Coordinates of C-alpha atoms in Angstrom, one line a residue:
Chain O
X1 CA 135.9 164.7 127.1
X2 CA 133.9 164.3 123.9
X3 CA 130.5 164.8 124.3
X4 CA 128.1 162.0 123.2
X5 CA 125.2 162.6 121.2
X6 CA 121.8 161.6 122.7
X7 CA 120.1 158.9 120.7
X8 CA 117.4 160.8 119.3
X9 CA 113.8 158.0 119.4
X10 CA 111.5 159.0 116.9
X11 CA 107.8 157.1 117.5
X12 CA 106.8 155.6 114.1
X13 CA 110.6 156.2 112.7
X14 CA 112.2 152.4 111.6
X15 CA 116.0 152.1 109.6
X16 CA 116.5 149.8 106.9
X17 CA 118.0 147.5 109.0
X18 CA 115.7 147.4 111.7
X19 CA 112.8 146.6 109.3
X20 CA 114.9 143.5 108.0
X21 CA 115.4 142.5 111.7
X22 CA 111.5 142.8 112.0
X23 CA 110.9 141.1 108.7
X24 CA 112.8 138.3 109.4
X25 CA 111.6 137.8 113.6
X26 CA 108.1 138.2 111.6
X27 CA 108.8 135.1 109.5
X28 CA 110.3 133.2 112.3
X29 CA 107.2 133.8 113.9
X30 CA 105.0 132.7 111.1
X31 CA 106.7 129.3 111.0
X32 CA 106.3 129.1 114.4
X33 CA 103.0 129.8 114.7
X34 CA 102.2 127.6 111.9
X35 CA 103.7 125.0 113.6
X36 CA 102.2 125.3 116.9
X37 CA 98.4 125.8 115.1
X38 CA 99.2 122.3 113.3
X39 CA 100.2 120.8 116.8
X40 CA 97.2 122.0 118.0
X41 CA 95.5 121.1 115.0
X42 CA 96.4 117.4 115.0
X43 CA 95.6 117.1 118.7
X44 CA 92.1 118.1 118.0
X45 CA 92.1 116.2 115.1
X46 CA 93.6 113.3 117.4
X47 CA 90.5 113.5 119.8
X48 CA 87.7 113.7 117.0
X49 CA 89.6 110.1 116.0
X50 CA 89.1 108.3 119.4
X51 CA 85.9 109.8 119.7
X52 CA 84.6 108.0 116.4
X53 CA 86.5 105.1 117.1
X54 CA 84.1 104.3 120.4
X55 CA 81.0 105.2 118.7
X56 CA 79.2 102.6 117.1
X57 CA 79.9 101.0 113.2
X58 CA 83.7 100.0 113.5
X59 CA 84.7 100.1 109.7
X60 CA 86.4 96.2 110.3
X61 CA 86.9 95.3 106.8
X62 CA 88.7 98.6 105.6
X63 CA 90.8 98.6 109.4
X64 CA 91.7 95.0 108.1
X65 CA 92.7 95.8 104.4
X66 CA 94.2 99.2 105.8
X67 CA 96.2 97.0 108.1
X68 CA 97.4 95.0 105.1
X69 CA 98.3 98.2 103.2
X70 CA 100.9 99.5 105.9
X71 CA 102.2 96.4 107.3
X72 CA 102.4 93.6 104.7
X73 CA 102.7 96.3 102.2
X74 CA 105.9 97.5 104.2
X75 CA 107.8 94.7 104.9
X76 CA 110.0 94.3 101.6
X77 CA 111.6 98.1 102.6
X78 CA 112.0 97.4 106.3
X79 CA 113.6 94.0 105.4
X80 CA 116.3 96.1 103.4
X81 CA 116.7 99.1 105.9
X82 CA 116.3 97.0 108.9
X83 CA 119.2 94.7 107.5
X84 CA 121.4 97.6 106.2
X85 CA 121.3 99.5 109.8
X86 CA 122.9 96.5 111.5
X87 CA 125.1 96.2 109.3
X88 CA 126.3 99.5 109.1
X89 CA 126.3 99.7 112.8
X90 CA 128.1 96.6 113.5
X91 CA 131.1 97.8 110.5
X92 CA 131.3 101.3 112.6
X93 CA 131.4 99.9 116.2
X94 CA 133.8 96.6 115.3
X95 CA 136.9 98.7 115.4
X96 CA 136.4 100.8 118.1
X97 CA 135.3 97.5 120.4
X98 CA 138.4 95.6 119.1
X99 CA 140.8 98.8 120.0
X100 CA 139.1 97.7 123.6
X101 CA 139.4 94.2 123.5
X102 CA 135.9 93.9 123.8
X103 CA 134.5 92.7 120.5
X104 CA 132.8 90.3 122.4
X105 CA 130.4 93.0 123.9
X106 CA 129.6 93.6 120.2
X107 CA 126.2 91.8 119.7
X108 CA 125.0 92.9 123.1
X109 CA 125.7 96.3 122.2
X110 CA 124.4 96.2 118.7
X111 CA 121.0 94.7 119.8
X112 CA 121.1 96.9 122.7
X113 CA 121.3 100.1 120.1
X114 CA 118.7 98.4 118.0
X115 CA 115.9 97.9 120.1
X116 CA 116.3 100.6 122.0
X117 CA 116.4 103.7 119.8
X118 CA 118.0 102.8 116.5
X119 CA 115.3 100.3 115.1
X120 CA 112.2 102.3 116.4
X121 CA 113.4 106.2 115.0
X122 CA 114.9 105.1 112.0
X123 CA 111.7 102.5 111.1
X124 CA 109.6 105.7 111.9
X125 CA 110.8 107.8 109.7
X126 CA 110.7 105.6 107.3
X127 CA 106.9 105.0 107.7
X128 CA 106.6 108.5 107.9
X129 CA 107.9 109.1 104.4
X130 CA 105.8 105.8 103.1
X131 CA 103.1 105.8 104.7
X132 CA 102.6 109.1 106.2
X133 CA 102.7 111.2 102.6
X134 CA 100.1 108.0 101.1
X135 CA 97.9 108.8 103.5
X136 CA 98.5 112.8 102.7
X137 CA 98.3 112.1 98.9
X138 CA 95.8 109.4 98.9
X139 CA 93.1 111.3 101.5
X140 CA 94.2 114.9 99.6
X141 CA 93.4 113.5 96.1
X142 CA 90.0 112.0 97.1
X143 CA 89.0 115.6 98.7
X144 CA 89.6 117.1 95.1
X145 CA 87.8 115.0 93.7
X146 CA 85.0 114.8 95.8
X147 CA 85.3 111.1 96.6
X148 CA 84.8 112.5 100.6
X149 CA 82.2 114.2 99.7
X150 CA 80.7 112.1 97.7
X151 CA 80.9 109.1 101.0
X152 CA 79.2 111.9 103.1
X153 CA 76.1 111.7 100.5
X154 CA 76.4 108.3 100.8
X155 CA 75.4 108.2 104.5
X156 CA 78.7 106.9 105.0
X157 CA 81.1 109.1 107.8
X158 CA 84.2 109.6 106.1
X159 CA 86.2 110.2 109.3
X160 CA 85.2 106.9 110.4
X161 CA 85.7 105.2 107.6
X162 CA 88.6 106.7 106.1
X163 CA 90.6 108.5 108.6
X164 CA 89.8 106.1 112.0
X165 CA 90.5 102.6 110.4
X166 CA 93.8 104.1 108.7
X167 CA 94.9 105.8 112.2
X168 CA 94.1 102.3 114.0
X169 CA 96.1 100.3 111.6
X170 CA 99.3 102.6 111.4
X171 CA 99.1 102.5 115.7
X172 CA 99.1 98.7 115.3
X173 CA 101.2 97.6 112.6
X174 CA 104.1 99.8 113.0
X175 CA 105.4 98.6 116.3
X176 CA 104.8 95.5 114.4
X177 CA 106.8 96.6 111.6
X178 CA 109.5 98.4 114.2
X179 CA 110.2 94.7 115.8
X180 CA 110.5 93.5 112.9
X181 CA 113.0 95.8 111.4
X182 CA 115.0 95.3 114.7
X183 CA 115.0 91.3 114.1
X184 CA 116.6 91.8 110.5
X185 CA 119.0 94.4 112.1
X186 CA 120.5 92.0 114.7
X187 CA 120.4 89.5 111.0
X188 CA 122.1 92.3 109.3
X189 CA 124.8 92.9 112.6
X190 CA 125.2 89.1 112.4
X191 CA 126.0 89.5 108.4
X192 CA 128.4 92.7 109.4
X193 CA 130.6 90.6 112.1
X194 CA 131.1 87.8 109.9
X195 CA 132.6 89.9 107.2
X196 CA 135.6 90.1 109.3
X197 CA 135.1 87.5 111.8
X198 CA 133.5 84.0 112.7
X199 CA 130.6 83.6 114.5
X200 CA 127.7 81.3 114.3
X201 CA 124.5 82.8 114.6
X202 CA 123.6 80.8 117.6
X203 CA 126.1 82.1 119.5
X204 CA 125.9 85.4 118.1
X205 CA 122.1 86.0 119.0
X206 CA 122.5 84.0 122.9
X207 CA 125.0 87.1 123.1
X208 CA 123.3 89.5 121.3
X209 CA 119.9 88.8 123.4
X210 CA 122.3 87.6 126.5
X211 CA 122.9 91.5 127.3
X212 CA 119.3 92.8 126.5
X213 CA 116.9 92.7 129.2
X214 CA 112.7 92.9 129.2
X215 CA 112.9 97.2 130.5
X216 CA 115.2 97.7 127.0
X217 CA 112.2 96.6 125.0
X218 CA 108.7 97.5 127.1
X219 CA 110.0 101.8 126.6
X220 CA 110.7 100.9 123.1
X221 CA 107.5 99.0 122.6
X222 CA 105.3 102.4 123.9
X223 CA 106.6 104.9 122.0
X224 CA 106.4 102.6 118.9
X225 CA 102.3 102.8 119.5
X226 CA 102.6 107.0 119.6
X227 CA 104.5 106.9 116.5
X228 CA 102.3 104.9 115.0
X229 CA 99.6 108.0 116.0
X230 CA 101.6 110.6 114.8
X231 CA 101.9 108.6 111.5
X232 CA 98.3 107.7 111.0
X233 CA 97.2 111.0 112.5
X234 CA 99.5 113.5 110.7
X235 CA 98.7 111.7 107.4
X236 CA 95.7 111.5 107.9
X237 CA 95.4 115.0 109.0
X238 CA 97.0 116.5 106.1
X239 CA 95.2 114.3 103.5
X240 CA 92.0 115.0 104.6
X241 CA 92.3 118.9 105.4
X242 CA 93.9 119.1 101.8
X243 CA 92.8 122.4 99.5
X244 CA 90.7 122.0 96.4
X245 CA 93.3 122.0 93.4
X246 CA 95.5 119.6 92.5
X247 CA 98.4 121.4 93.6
X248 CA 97.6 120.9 97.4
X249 CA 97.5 116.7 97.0
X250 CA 101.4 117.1 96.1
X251 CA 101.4 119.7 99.6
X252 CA 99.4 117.6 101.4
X253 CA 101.8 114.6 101.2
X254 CA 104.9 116.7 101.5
X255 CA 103.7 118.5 104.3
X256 CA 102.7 115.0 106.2
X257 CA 106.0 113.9 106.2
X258 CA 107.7 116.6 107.5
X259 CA 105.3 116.8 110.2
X260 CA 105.0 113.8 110.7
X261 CA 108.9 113.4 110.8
X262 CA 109.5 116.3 113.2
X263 CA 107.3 114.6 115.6
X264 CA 108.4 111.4 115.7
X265 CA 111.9 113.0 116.7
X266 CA 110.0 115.0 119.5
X267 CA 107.8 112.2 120.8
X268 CA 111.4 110.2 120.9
X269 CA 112.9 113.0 122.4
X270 CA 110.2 112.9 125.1
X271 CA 110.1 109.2 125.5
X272 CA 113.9 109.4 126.4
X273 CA 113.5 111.3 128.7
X274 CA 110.5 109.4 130.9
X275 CA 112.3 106.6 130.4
X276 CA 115.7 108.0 131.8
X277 CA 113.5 109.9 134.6
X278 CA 111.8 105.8 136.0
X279 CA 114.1 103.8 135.0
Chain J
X1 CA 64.1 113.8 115.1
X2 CA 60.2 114.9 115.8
X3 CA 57.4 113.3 115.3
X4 CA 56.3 115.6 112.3
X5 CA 59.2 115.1 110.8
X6 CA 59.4 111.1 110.6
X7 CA 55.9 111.0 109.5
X8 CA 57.0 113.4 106.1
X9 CA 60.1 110.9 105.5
X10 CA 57.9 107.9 105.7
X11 CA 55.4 109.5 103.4
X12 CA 57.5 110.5 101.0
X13 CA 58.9 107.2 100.6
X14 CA 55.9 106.1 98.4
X15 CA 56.2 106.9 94.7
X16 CA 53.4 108.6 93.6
X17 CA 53.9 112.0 92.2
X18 CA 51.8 114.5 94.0
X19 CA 53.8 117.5 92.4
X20 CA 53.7 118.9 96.0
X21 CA 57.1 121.2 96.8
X22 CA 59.6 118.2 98.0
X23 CA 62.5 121.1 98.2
X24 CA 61.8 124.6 99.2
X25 CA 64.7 127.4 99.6
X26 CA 63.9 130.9 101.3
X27 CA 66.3 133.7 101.1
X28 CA 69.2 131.5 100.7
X29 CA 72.5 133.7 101.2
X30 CA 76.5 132.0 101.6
X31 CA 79.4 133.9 101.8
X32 CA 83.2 133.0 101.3
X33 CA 85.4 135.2 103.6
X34 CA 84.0 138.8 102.2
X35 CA 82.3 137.2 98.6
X36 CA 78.7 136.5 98.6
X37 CA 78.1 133.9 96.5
X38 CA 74.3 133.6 97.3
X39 CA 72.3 136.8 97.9
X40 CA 68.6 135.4 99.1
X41 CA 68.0 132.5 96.6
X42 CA 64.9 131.1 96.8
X43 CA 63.3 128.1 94.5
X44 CA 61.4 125.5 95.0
X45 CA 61.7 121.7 93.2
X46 CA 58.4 119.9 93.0
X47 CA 57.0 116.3 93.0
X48 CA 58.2 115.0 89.6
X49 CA 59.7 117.6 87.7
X50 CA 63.0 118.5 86.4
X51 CA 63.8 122.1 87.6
X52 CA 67.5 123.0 85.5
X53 CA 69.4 125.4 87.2
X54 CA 71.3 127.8 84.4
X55 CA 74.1 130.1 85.0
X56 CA 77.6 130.9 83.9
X57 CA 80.6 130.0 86.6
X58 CA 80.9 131.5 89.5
X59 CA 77.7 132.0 89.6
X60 CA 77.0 129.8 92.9
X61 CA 74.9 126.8 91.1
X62 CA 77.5 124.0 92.7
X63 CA 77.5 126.2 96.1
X64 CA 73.4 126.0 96.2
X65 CA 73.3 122.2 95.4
X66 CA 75.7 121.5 98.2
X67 CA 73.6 123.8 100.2
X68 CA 70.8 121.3 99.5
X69 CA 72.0 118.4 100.7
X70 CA 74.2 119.3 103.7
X71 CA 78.1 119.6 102.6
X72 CA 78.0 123.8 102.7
X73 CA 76.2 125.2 105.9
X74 CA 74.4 128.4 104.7
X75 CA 75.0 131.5 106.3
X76 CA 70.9 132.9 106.1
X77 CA 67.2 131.1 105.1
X78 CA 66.1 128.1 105.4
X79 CA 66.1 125.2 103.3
X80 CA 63.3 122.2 103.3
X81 CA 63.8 119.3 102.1
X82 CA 60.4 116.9 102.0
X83 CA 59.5 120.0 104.5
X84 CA 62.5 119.2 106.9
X85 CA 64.7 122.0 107.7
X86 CA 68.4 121.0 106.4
X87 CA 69.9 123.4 108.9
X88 CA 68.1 122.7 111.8
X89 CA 68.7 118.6 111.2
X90 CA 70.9 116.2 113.6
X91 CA 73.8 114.8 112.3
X92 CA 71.8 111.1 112.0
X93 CA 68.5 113.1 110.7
X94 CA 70.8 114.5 108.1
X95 CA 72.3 111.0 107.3
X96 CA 68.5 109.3 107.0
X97 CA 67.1 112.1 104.6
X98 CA 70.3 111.9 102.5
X99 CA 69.1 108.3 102.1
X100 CA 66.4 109.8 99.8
X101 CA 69.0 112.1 98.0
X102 CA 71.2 111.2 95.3
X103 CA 74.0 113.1 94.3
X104 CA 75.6 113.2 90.7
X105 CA 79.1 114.9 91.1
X106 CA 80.5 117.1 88.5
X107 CA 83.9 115.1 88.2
X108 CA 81.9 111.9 88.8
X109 CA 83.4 111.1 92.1
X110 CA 84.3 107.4 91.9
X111 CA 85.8 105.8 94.5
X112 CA 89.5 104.7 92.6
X113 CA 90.6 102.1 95.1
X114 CA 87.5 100.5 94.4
X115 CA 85.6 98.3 91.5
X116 CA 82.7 99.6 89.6
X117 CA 80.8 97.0 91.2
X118 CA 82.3 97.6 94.5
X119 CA 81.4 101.5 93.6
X120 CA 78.2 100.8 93.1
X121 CA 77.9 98.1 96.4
X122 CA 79.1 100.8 98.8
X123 CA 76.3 102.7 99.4
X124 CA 74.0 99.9 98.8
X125 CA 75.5 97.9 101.7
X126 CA 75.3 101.1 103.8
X127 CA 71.6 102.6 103.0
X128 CA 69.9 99.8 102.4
X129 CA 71.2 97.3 105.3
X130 CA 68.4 94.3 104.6
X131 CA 68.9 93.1 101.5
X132 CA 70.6 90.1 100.4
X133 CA 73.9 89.2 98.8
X134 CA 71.5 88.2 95.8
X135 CA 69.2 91.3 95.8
X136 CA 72.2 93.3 96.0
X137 CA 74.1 91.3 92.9
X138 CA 70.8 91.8 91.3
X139 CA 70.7 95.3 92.0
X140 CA 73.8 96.3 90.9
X141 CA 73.0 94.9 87.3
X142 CA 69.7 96.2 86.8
X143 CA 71.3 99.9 87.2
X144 CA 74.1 98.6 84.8
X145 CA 72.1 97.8 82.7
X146 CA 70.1 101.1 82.9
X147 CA 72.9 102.8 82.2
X148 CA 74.3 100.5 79.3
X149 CA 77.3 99.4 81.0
X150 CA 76.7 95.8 82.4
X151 CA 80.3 94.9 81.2
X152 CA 82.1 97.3 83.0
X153 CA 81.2 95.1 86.6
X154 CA 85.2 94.4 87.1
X155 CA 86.3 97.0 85.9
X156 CA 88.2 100.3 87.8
X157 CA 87.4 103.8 87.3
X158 CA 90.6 104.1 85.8
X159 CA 90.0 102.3 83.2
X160 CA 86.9 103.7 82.7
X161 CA 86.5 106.9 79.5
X162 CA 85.2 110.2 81.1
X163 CA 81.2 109.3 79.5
X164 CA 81.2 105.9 81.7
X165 CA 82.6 107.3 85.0
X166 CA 80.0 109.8 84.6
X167 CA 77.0 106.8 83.7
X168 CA 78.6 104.5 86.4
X169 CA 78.2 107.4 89.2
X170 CA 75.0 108.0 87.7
X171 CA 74.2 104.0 88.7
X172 CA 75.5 104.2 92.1
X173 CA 73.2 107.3 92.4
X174 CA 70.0 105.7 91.4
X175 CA 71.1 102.3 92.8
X176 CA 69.6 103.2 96.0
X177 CA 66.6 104.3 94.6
X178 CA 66.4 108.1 96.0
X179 CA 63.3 110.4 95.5
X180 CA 65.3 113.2 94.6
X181 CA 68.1 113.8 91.6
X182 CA 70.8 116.5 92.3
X183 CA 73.0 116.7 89.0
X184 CA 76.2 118.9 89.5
X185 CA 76.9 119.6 86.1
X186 CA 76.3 116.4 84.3
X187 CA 77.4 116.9 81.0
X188 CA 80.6 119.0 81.8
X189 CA 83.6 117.6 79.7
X190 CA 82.3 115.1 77.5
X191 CA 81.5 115.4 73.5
X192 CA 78.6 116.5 72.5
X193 CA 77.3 112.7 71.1
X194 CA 78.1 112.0 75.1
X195 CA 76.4 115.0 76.5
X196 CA 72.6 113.8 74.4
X197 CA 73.1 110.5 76.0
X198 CA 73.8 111.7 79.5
X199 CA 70.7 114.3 79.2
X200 CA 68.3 111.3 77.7
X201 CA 69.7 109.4 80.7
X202 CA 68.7 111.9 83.2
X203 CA 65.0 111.5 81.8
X204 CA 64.8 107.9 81.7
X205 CA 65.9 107.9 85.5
X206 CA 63.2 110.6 85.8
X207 CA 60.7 108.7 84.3
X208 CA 61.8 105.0 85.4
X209 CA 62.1 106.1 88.8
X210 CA 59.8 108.8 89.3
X211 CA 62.6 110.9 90.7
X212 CA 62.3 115.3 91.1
X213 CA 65.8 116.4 89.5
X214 CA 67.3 119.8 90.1
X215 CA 70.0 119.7 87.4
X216 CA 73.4 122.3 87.9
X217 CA 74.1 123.0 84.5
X218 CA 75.5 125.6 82.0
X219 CA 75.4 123.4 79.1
X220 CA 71.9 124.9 77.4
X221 CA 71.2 121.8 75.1
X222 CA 71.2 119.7 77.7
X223 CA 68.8 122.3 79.7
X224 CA 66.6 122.1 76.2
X225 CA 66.4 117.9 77.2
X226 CA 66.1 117.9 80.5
X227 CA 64.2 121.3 82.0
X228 CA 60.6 121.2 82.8
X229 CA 61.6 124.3 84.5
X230 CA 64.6 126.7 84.2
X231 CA 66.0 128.6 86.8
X232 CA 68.6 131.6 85.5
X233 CA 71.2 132.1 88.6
X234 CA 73.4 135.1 87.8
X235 CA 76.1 136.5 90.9
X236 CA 74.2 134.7 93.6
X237 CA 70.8 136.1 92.3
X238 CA 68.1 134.8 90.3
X239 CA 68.0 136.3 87.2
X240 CA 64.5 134.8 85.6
X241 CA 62.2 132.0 86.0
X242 CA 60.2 129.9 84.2
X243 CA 59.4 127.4 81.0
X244 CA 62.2 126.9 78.0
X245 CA 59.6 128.6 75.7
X246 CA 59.9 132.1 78.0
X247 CA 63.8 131.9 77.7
X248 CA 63.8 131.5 74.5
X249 CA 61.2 134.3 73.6
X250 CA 63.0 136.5 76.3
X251 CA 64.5 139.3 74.9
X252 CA 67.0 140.3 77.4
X253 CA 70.4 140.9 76.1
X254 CA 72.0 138.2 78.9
X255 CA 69.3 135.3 78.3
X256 CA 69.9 136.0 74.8
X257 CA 73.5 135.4 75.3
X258 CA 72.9 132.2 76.8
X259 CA 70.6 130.7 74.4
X260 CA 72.6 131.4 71.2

């Protein structure tokens, strides 16, 4: 019987390939780690928020023109993608419902989708991408140039007046803007089932809202108010925490979104499952 | 805030020059990571003058003016401003004494989402709470006016040429009549025909409204205008001190390098 040869261990002694190996674990640790110090990070940066938003001095006019800015601002693009989703949904699911014989479960199922997960994620990540990288680029660009500063000189206290009002408005308006979007998706489904069918929109929304019950829209509702957190807070985050060159504005707003994103998925993921968990 | 303390900001809000020290740095150091940037400055701004701050970049002049009013912590020394200690202040203590600061940024620092009016409104609203609608119109076009830009009310910065962002953030310095002038820089970036009026600016306000000035600068004419006093800040250090008249006759190779 052949003999094997001992693997010989030599303290301090690495191959080529084993240093790759450690080179790439090393930079799947980095992103990690970056990721885990910006969760940590934001959370901070989260608390610093409510703790300026009890003090005294409530910036009012700039929550209310902030307010403006995100929803009012917002509502020609969730009017489109809002429409477009139950459209698109309604053209997917027709065929499969009618290979069933239940096409008439079709609005119910539609609006169900909608409110439930559909309308909030996909209006979320839409905000994220508008809103969430303005707020980066917008907060970012006044760092370099020393607008922030400049407020602080001013006796003015730039988290409060800048980062809480902005925060406050995203956690209010965008559940506003998700219901919203959801309304023009059940329009949009409406649009998508006459395009091979017949049916009024009386009838179609009494189905539609026939099948949906008060529990389908209170979950939805919540975790609408912690996107709207991640939003304001990531953007805000970002924006404000920007370097000093130019360069980091365009970083600041890229990096908002896909933070901001990544969470919104997670915080969905979550809200899934406590929802699934009491209900 | 103690008691000492409140009676010294009340004083000093009357405008008599005194020429008493109204800013006084000891040993100043600030580091960044493993760079020193400051290495145990120490100056002092009096009642009334214009003390000019010289040195090439780099050289820590923007780090020691944000020193002064709070925006950089320092690292060592102490810094007094109408003899309170900077470091030692409350985050409200700090906020009431910058009340008697203004701050000229070097890249103006205008608030784009806003009017100039609405620029110059913002901290007027804020530091001076009991004035009137009217007072505060009124206000606003007085330092307009001071400034030679009353028609640029409606106006967003913008639209606004890099010599009248840097006169409208000069207005919404002075607009809430502060005791002491911190210029970052003024005259960095503009023409030269810009750069006189900026510098003949800086001594109306001076004279107009009694303000002391520490002016960040490496632009020499504009020292030449301005300085009652020059300070020569060279790798964190002071290099010399004292009147335009002993730079000039100075016969050191690096002053002489400067002046030319």
């Amino acid at each position: 019987m052949k003999k094997l040869n001992p693997v010989v261990k030599v303290k301090g002694f690495a191959t080529k390939q084993s240093v790759r190996l450690s080179e790439k674990t090393m930079a799947k640790t980095a992103i990690a780690n970056n990721f885990l110090t910006d969760l940590s990070d934001v959370f901070l940066f989260l608390v610093q928020i409510f703790r300026e938003t009890f003090s005294r001095n409530f910036e009012f006019k700039e929550f209310f023109r902030q307010c403006f800015q995100i929803g009012y601002k917002s509502l020609p693009l969730i009017s489109i993608t809002g429409t477009i989703m139950g459209l698109v949904l309604t053209i997917q699911s027709r065929p499969v419902l009618v290979k069933f014989g239940a096409v008439t479960m079709l609005p119910g199922m539609v609006a169900i989708s909608l409110i439930r997960e559909m309308g909030p994620v996909i209006t979320a990540l839409i905000c994220a991408g508008k809103i969430g990288s303005g707020m980066g680029a917008e907060l970012g660009s006044m760092k370099v140039t020393e607008q922030i500063d400049a407020m602080e000189v001013s006796s003015t206290n730039p988290m409060r007046f800048l980062v809480v009002t902005r925060v406050w408005a995203a956690i209010i308006m965008i559940p506003i803007l998700i219901l919203y979007a959801d309304t023009f998706g059940i329009i949009g489904s409406w649009a998508g089932a006459n395009i091979k069918g017949d049916v009024s929109f009386v009838l179609f929304f009494s189905q539609a809202f026939g099948q949906v019950h008060f529990m389908d829209l209170i979950p939805a509702v919540i975790k609408s108010f912690f996107f709207g957190a991640v939003i304001g807070c990531v953007g805000c985050y970002k924006g404000y925490n920007a370097g000093r060159g130019t360069e980091s504005v365009g970083v600041a707003a890229n990096s908002a979104v896909v933070l901001a994103s990544l969470l919104v998925i997670i915080v969905d993921m979550i809200a899934v499952q406590i929802t699934d968990m009491l209900l | 805030m103690n008691t000492s303390q409140t009676e010294i900001l009340t004083d000093a809000s009357s405008k008599n020059i005194t020429g008493k020290p109204v800013i006084e740095i000891n040993n100043l150091k600030k580091s960044f990571d493993k760079q020193e940037v400051l290495k145990n400055v120490s100056l002092t701004l009096n009642d009334g003058e214009n003390l000019v701050v010289l040195g090439k970049s780099g050289s820590g002049k923007s780090v020691l003016i944000k020193c002064i009013v709070g925006l950089l912590t320092s690292d060592g020394g102490t810094i007094k401003v109408f003899e309170n200690n900077v470091g030692e202040l409350s985050r409200k203590e700090l906020g009431e004494l910058r009340h008697k600061i203004g701050f000229l940024f070097q890249s103006g620092a205008l608030y784009d989402s806003m009017t100039v009016k609405q620029n110059l409104e913002f901290p007027l609203r804020r530091i001076k709470r009991n004035l009137t609608e009217k007072e505060i119109e009124e206000k606003v076009n007085e330092v307009l006016e001071n400034v030679g830009l009353a028609d640029a009310l409606n106006k967003m910065p913008s639209q606004l040429s890099g010599g009248m962002r840097k006169r409208i953030s000069l207005a919404r310095t002075i607009v809430v009549d502060p005791m002491i002038m911190l210029y970052d820089e003024p005259t960095t970036g503009l023409d030269p025909v810009t750069s006189d009026e900026i510098s003949s600016l800086i001594n109306d306000v001076q004279k107009k409204y009694k303000t002391s000035s520490l002016i960040i600068t490496h632009d020499i004419k504009c020292a030449r205008s301005t300085a009652n006093r020059i300070i020569m800040l060279n790798e964190g250090e002071i290099y010399m001190e004292g009147k335009l008249a002993d730079f000039e006759n100075s016969t050191d190779p690096f002053i002489e390098s400067f002046l030319k």
